[in-house]
mmCIF file with all atom_site columns, C-alpha atoms in Angstrom:
data_model
loop_
_atom_site.group_PDB
_atom_site.id
_atom_site.type_symbol
_atom_site.label_atom_id
_atom_site.label_alt_id
_atom_site.label_comp_id
_atom_site.label_asym_id
_atom_site.label_entity_id
_atom_site.label_seq_id
_atom_site.pdbx_PDB_ins_code
_atom_site.Cartn_x
_atom_site.Cartn_y
_atom_site.Cartn_z
_atom_site.occupancy
_atom_site.B_iso_or_equiv
_atom_site.pdbx_formal_charge
_atom_site.auth_seq_id
_atom_site.auth_comp_id
_atom_site.auth_asym_id
_atom_site.auth_atom_id
_atom_site.pdbx_PDB_model_num
ATOM 1  C CA . MET A 1 1  ? 0.057   0.368  -0.025  1.00 0.00 ? 1  MET A CA 1
ATOM 2  C CA . LYS A 1 2  ? 3.056   2.526  0.539   1.00 0.00 ? 2  LYS A CA 1
ATOM 3  C CA . LYS A 1 3  ? 4.316   1.763  -2.385  1.00 0.00 ? 3  LYS A CA 1
ATOM 4  C CA . LEU A 1 4  ? 1.301   2.560  -4.572  1.00 0.00 ? 4  LEU A CA 1
ATOM 5  C CA . ALA A 1 5  ? 0.642   5.956  -2.631  1.00 0.00 ? 5  ALA A CA 1
ATOM 6  C CA . LEU A 1 6  ? 4.234   6.896  -3.074  1.00 0.00 ? 6  LEU A CA 1
ATOM 7  C CA . SER A 1 7  ? 4.040   5.962  -7.008  1.00 0.00 ? 7  SER A CA 1
ATOM 8  C CA . LEU A 1 8  ? 0.802   8.332  -7.261  1.00 0.00 ? 8  LEU A CA 1
ATOM 9  C CA . LEU A 1 9  ? 2.434   11.019 -5.644  1.00 0.00 ? 9  LEU A CA 1
ATOM 10 C CA . LEU A 1 10 ? 5.253   11.038 -7.759  1.00 0.00 ? 10 LEU A CA 1
ATOM 11 C CA . ILE A 1 11 ? 2.844   10.802 -11.080 1.00 0.00 ? 11 ILE A CA 1
ATOM 12 C CA . PRO A 1 12 ? 2.288   14.975 -10.954 1.00 0.00 ? 12 PRO A CA 1
ATOM 13 C CA . PHE A 1 13 ? 6.409   15.014 -11.356 1.00 0.00 ? 13 PHE A CA 1
ATOM 14 C CA . ILE A 1 14 ? 6.615   12.581 -13.790 1.00 0.00 ? 14 ILE A CA 1
ATOM 15 C CA . ALA A 1 15 ? 3.846   14.911 -15.643 1.00 0.00 ? 15 ALA A CA 1
ATOM 16 C CA . LEU A 1 16 ? 5.958   18.205 -15.628 1.00 0.00 ? 16 LEU A CA 1
ATOM 17 C CA . ALA A 1 17 ? 8.637   15.982 -17.423 1.00 0.00 ? 17 ALA A CA 1
ATOM 18 C CA . HIS A 1 18 ? 6.553   14.822 -20.284 1.00 0.00 ? 18 HIS A CA 1
ATOM 19 C CA . HIS A 1 19 ? 8.532   16.606 -22.952 1.00 0.00 ? 19 HIS A CA 1
ATOM 20 C CA . GLY A 1 20 ? 11.017  19.192 -23.387 1.00 0.00 ? 20 GLY A CA 1
ATOM 21 C CA . LEU A 1 21 ? 11.896  22.055 -26.595 1.00 0.00 ? 21 LEU A CA 1
ATOM 22 C CA . ALA A 1 22 ? 14.244  19.325 -28.513 1.00 0.00 ? 22 ALA A CA 1
ATOM 23 C CA . GLU A 1 23 ? 11.747  19.070 -31.383 1.00 0.00 ? 23 GLU A CA 1
ATOM 24 C CA . PHE A 1 24 ? 11.982  23.112 -31.853 1.00 0.00 ? 24 PHE A CA 1
ATOM 25 C CA . ASP A 1 25 ? 14.542  25.226 -33.205 1.00 0.00 ? 25 ASP A CA 1
ATOM 26 C CA . GLN A 1 26 ? 14.946  27.770 -30.962 1.00 0.00 ? 26 GLN A CA 1
ATOM 27 C CA . THR A 1 27 ? 17.633  29.448 -32.401 1.00 0.00 ? 27 THR A CA 1
ATOM 28 C CA . SER A 1 28 ? 14.565  30.953 -35.078 1.00 0.00 ? 28 SER A CA 1
ATOM 29 C CA . LYS A 1 29 ? 11.576  32.750 -34.763 1.00 0.00 ? 29 LYS A CA 1
ATOM 30 C CA . VAL A 1 30 ? 8.606   32.455 -37.376 1.00 0.00 ? 30 VAL A CA 1
ATOM 31 C CA . THR A 1 31 ? 5.972   34.954 -36.907 1.00 0.00 ? 31 THR A CA 1
ATOM 32 C CA . LEU A 1 32 ? 2.688   33.977 -38.931 1.00 0.00 ? 32 LEU A CA 1
ATOM 33 C CA . LYS A 1 33 ? -0.722  35.634 -39.389 1.00 0.00 ? 33 LYS A CA 1
ATOM 34 C CA . GLY A 1 34 ? -3.987  33.546 -40.431 1.00 0.00 ? 34 GLY A CA 1
ATOM 35 C CA . LYS A 1 35 ? -7.408  32.471 -39.700 1.00 0.00 ? 35 LYS A CA 1
ATOM 36 C CA . VAL A 1 36 ? -8.039  29.768 -36.864 1.00 0.00 ? 36 VAL A CA 1
ATOM 37 C CA . THR A 1 37 ? -9.821  26.522 -38.244 1.00 0.00 ? 37 THR A CA 1
ATOM 38 C CA . GLU A 1 38 ? -9.931  25.368 -34.741 1.00 0.00 ? 38 GLU A CA 1
ATOM 39 C CA . PHE A 1 39 ? -8.751  25.443 -31.180 1.00 0.00 ? 39 PHE A CA 1
ATOM 40 C CA . HIS A 1 40 ? -8.364  22.179 -29.015 1.00 0.00 ? 40 HIS A CA 1
ATOM 41 C CA . PHE A 1 41 ? -8.494  23.904 -25.162 1.00 0.00 ? 41 PHE A CA 1
ATOM 42 C CA . THR A 1 42 ? -7.448  20.540 -23.536 1.00 0.00 ? 42 THR A CA 1
ATOM 43 C CA . ASN A 1 43 ? -4.615  18.886 -21.135 1.00 0.00 ? 43 ASN A CA 1
ATOM 44 C CA . PRO A 1 44 ? -1.953  19.133 -21.251 1.00 0.00 ? 44 PRO A CA 1
ATOM 45 C CA . HIS A 1 45 ? -1.880  21.272 -23.381 1.00 0.00 ? 45 HIS A CA 1
ATOM 46 C CA . CYS A 1 46 ? -3.679  23.950 -25.590 1.00 0.00 ? 46 CYS A CA 1
ATOM 47 C CA . VAL A 1 47 ? -3.819  23.985 -29.656 1.00 0.00 ? 47 VAL A CA 1
ATOM 48 C CA . VAL A 1 48 ? -4.878  26.180 -32.015 1.00 0.00 ? 48 VAL A CA 1
ATOM 49 C CA . GLU A 1 49 ? -5.338  25.284 -35.782 1.00 0.00 ? 49 GLU A CA 1
ATOM 50 C CA . PHE A 1 50 ? -4.763  28.112 -37.870 1.00 0.00 ? 50 PHE A CA 1
ATOM 51 C CA . ASP A 1 51 ? -5.059  28.701 -42.172 1.00 0.00 ? 51 ASP A CA 1
ATOM 52 C CA . VAL A 1 52 ? -1.654  31.056 -43.439 1.00 0.00 ? 52 VAL A CA 1
ATOM 53 C CA . ASP A 1 53 ? -2.562  30.640 -47.411 1.00 0.00 ? 53 ASP A CA 1
ATOM 54 C CA . GLY A 1 54 ? -4.113  27.030 -47.705 1.00 0.00 ? 54 GLY A CA 1
ATOM 55 C CA . LYS A 1 55 ? -2.033  25.845 -45.466 1.00 0.00 ? 55 LYS A CA 1
ATOM 56 C CA . VAL A 1 56 ? -2.623  24.339 -41.792 1.00 0.00 ? 56 VAL A CA 1
ATOM 57 C CA . TRP A 1 57 ? -0.208  25.602 -38.825 1.00 0.00 ? 57 TRP A CA 1
ATOM 58 C CA . GLN A 1 58 ? -0.528  24.295 -35.606 1.00 0.00 ? 58 GLN A CA 1
ATOM 59 C CA . ALA A 1 59 ? 0.686   26.237 -32.593 1.00 0.00 ? 59 ALA A CA 1
ATOM 60 C CA . GLU A 1 60 ? 0.990   24.819 -29.597 1.00 0.00 ? 60 GLU A CA 1
ATOM 61 C CA . MET A 1 61 ? 0.147   26.515 -26.367 1.00 0.00 ? 61 MET A CA 1
ATOM 62 C CA . THR A 1 62 ? -0.002  26.276 -22.141 1.00 0.00 ? 62 THR A CA 1
ATOM 63 C CA . SER A 1 63 ? -1.882  23.888 -20.210 1.00 0.00 ? 63 SER A CA 1
ATOM 64 C CA . PRO A 1 64 ? -6.261  25.571 -20.148 1.00 0.00 ? 64 PRO A CA 1
ATOM 65 C CA . MET A 1 65 ? -5.191  25.785 -16.061 1.00 0.00 ? 65 MET A CA 1
ATOM 66 C CA . HIS A 1 66 ? -2.557  28.459 -17.362 1.00 0.00 ? 66 HIS A CA 1
ATOM 67 C CA . LEU A 1 67 ? -5.319  30.260 -19.657 1.00 0.00 ? 67 LEU A CA 1
ATOM 68 C CA . LYS A 1 68 ? -6.771  32.395 -16.985 1.00 0.00 ? 68 LYS A CA 1
ATOM 69 C CA . GLY A 1 69 ? -9.958  33.899 -18.459 1.00 0.00 ? 69 GLY A CA 1
ATOM 70 C CA . TRP A 1 70 ? -10.161 31.834 -21.764 1.00 0.00 ? 70 TRP A CA 1
ATOM 71 C CA . SER A 1 71 ? -12.626 29.064 -22.663 1.00 0.00 ? 71 SER A CA 1
ATOM 72 C CA . ALA A 1 72 ? -12.978 26.653 -25.474 1.00 0.00 ? 72 ALA A CA 1
ATOM 73 C CA . THR A 1 73 ? -14.655 29.439 -26.924 1.00 0.00 ? 73 THR A CA 1
ATOM 74 C CA . SER A 1 74 ? -11.840 32.070 -27.348 1.00 0.00 ? 74 SER A CA 1
ATOM 75 C CA . LEU A 1 75 ? -10.919 31.630 -31.014 1.00 0.00 ? 75 LEU A CA 1
ATOM 76 C CA . GLU A 1 76 ? -13.544 31.140 -32.716 1.00 0.00 ? 76 GLU A CA 1
ATOM 77 C CA . PRO A 1 77 ? -12.985 29.955 -36.107 1.00 0.00 ? 77 PRO A CA 1
ATOM 78 C CA . GLY A 1 78 ? -12.165 32.402 -38.798 1.00 0.00 ? 78 GLY A CA 1
ATOM 79 C CA . ILE A 1 79 ? -10.908 34.980 -36.063 1.00 0.00 ? 79 ILE A CA 1
ATOM 80 C CA . GLU A 1 80 ? -7.389  36.433 -37.293 1.00 0.00 ? 80 GLU A CA 1
ATOM 81 C CA . VAL A 1 81 ? -4.744  35.352 -35.232 1.00 0.00 ? 81 VAL A CA 1
ATOM 82 C CA . THR A 1 82 ? -0.944  36.245 -35.201 1.00 0.00 ? 82 THR A CA 1
ATOM 83 C CA . VAL A 1 83 ? 1.334   33.647 -33.965 1.00 0.00 ? 83 VAL A CA 1
ATOM 84 C CA . THR A 1 84 ? 5.149   33.780 -33.144 1.00 0.00 ? 84 THR A CA 1
ATOM 85 C CA . GLY A 1 85 ? 6.743   30.762 -31.765 1.00 0.00 ? 85 GLY A CA 1
ATOM 86 C CA . TRP A 1 86 ? 10.078  28.521 -32.367 1.00 0.00 ? 86 TRP A CA 1
ATOM 87 C CA . PRO A 1 87 ? 9.345   25.695 -35.959 1.00 0.00 ? 87 PRO A CA 1
ATOM 88 C CA . ALA A 1 88 ? 9.769   22.635 -35.839 1.00 0.00 ? 88 ALA A CA 1
ATOM 89 C CA . LYS A 1 89 ? 13.173  20.910 -36.688 1.00 0.00 ? 89 LYS A CA 1
ATOM 90 C CA . THR A 1 90 ? 11.501  18.496 -38.982 1.00 0.00 ? 90 THR A CA 1
ATOM 91 C CA . GLY A 1 91 ? 10.125  21.533 -41.475 1.00 0.00 ? 91 GLY A CA 1
ATOM 92 C CA . ALA A 1 92 ? 6.534   20.114 -40.091 1.00 0.00 ? 92 ALA A CA 1
ATOM 93 C CA . ARG A 1 93 ? 3.695   23.338 -40.004 1.00 0.00 ? 93 ARG A CA 1
ATOM 94 C CA . TYR A 1 94 ? 4.364   23.377 -36.020 1.00 0.00 ? 94 TYR A CA 1
#
């Protein structure tokens, strides 16, 4: 029983390290303007999908609990957004 309790206490700390930033090129930033196609207000990260000249990009955000005042309807389809972030090293639109 003690082993189970200890394991459950460690889960939040393990979850914090679920991934790093290795998949992103942190030496450059990209800024894109487009229209929201979908907004996923979900854990562990919110994701906004947006259309830039006919190509859909995805931007990973923080978790919903850190987006104070936001909701699943904060970014409705068609809203124009400007997104700045590190591009994926693979060249994916992410």
